mmCIF file of C-alpha atoms in Angstrom:
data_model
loop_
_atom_site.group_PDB
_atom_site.id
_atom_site.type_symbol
_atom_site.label_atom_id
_atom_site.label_comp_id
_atom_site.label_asym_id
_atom_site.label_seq_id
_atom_site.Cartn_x
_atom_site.Cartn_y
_atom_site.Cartn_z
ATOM 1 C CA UNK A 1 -93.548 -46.661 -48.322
ATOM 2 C CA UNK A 2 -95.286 -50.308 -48.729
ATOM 3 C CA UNK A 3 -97.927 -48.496 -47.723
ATOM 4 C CA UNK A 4 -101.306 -47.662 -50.111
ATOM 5 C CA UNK A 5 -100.802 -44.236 -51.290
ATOM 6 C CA UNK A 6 -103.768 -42.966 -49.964
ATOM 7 C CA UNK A 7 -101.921 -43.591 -46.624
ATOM 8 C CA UNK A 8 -98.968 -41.960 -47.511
ATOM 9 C CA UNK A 9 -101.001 -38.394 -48.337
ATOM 10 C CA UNK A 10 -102.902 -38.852 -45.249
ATOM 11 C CA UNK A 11 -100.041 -39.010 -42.790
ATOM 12 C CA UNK A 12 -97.765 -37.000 -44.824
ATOM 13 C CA UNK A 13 -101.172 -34.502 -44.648
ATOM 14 C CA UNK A 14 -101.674 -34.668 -40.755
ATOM 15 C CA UNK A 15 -97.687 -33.744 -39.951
ATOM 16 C CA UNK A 16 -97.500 -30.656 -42.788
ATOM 17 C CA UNK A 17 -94.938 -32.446 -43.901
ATOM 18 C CA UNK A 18 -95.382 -32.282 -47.714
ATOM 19 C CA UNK A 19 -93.088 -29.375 -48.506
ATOM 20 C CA UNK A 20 -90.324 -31.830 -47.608
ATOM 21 C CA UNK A 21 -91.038 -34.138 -50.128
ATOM 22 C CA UNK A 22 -90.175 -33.787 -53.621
ATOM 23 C CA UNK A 23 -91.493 -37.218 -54.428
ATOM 24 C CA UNK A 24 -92.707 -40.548 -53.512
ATOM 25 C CA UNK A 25 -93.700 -43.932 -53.615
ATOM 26 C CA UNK A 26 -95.848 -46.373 -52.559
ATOM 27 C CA UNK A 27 -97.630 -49.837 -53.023
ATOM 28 C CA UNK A 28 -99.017 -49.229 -55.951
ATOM 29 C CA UNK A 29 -95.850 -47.880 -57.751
ATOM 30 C CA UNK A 30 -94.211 -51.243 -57.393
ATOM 31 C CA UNK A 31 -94.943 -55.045 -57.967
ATOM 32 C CA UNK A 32 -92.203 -56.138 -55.496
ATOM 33 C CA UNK A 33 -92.644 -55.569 -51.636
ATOM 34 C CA UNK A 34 -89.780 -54.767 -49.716
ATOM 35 C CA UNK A 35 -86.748 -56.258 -48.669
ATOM 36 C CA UNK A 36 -86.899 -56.005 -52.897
ATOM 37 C CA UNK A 37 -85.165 -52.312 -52.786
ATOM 38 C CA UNK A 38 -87.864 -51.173 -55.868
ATOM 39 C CA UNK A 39 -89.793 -48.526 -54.244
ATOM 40 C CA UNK A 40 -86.376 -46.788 -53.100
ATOM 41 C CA UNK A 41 -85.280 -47.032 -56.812
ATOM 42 C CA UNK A 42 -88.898 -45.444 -58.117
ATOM 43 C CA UNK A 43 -88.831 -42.793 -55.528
ATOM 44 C CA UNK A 44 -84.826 -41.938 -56.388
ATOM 45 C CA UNK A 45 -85.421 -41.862 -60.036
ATOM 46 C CA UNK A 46 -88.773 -39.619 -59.916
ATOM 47 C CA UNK A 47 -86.439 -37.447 -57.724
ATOM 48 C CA UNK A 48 -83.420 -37.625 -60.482
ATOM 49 C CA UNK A 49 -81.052 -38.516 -57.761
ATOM 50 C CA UNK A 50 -78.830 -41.087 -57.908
ATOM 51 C CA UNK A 51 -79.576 -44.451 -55.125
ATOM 52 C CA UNK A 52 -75.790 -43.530 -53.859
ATOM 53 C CA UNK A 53 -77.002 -40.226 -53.042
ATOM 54 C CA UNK A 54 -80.216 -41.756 -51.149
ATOM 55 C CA UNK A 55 -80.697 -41.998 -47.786
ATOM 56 C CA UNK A 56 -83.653 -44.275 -46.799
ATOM 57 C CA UNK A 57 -84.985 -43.824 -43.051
ATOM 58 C CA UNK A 58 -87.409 -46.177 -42.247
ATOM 59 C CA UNK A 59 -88.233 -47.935 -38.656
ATOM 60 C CA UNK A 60 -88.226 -51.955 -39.538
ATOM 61 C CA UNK A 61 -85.544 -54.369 -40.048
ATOM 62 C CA UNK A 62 -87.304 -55.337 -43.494
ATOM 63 C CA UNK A 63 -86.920 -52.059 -44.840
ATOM 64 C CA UNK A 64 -82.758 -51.280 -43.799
ATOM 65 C CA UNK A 65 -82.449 -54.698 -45.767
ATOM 66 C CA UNK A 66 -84.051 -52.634 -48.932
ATOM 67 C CA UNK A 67 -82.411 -49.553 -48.657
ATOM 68 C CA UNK A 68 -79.133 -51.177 -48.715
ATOM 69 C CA UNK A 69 -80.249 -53.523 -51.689
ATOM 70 C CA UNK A 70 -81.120 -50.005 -53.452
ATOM 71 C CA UNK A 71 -77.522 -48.890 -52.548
ATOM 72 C CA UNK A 72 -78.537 -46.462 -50.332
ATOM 73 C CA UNK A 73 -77.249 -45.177 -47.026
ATOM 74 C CA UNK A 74 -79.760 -46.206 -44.386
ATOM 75 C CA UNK A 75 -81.257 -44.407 -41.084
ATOM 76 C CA UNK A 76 -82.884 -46.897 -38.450
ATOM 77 C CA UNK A 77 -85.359 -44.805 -36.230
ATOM 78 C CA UNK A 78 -87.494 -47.022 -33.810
ATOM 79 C CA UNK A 79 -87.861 -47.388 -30.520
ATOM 80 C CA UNK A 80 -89.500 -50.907 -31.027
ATOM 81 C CA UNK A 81 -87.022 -52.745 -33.081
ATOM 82 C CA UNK A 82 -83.295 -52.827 -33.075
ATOM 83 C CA UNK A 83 -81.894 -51.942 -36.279
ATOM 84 C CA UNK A 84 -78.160 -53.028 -36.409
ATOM 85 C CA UNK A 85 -77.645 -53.488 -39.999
ATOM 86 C CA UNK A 86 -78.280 -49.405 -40.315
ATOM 87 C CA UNK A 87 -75.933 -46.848 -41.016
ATOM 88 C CA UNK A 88 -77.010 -44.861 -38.443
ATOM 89 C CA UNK A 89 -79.473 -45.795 -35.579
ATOM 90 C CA UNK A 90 -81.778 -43.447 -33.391
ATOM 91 C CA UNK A 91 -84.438 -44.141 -31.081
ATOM 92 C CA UNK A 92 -86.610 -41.031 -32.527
ATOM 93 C CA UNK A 93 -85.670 -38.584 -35.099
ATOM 94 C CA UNK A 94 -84.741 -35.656 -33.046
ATOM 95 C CA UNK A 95 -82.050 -37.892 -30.965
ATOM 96 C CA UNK A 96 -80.072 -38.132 -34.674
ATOM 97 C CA UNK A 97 -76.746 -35.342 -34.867
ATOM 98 C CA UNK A 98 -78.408 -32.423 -37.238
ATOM 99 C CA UNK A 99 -75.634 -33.152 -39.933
ATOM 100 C CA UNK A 100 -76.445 -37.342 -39.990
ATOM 101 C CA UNK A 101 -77.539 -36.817 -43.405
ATOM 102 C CA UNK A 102 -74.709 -34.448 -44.737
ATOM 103 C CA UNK A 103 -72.341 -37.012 -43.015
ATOM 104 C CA UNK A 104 -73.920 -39.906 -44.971
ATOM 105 C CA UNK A 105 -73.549 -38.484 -48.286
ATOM 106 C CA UNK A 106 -69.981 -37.692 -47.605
ATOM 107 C CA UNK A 107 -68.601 -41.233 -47.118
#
């Protein structure tokens, strides 16, 4: 995220989401903002994983531009913004096919 990390713990906090996240980055692990694809590449390396076997989902324009800088396969997810220059585009998370991300790393 661009975000301050603080805000990253706190939502990642209120949805129990942690256990789903083996790492992560955020505003203050960079010194470029996105569309500069850095915090994909900190978050892929503290992970070990390789940018071609990312897949970013974010929910702004902005942000498909810097997963695709990173070399990374991209998920749009908003119901606010179109997102044509994604991968793969949803209007909310559950409306993506359950094997979108198995599919992504295949191709």
């Amino acid at each position: 995220t661009s975000a301050p990390r603080a805000n990253l713990e706190a939502m990642v906090g209120a949805m129990k989401m942690g256990h789903f996240f083996g790492a992560g980055g955020a505003a203050e692990d960079v010194t470029h903002g996105k569309p500069h694809p850095e915090v994909f590449l900190v978050a892929a390396r503290r992970l070990g994983v390789e940018p071609s076997r990312s897949v970013v989902v974010e929910d702004a324009p902005i942000g498909i531009e810097a997963g695709r800088r990173a070399g990374m396969r991209t998920v749009g997810v908003s119901l606010l913004h179109a997102l044509p220059d994604a991968d793969v585009y949803a209007g909310t998370l559950p409306e993506l096919p359950e094997d979108t991300f198995e599919t992504l790393l295949r191709t």
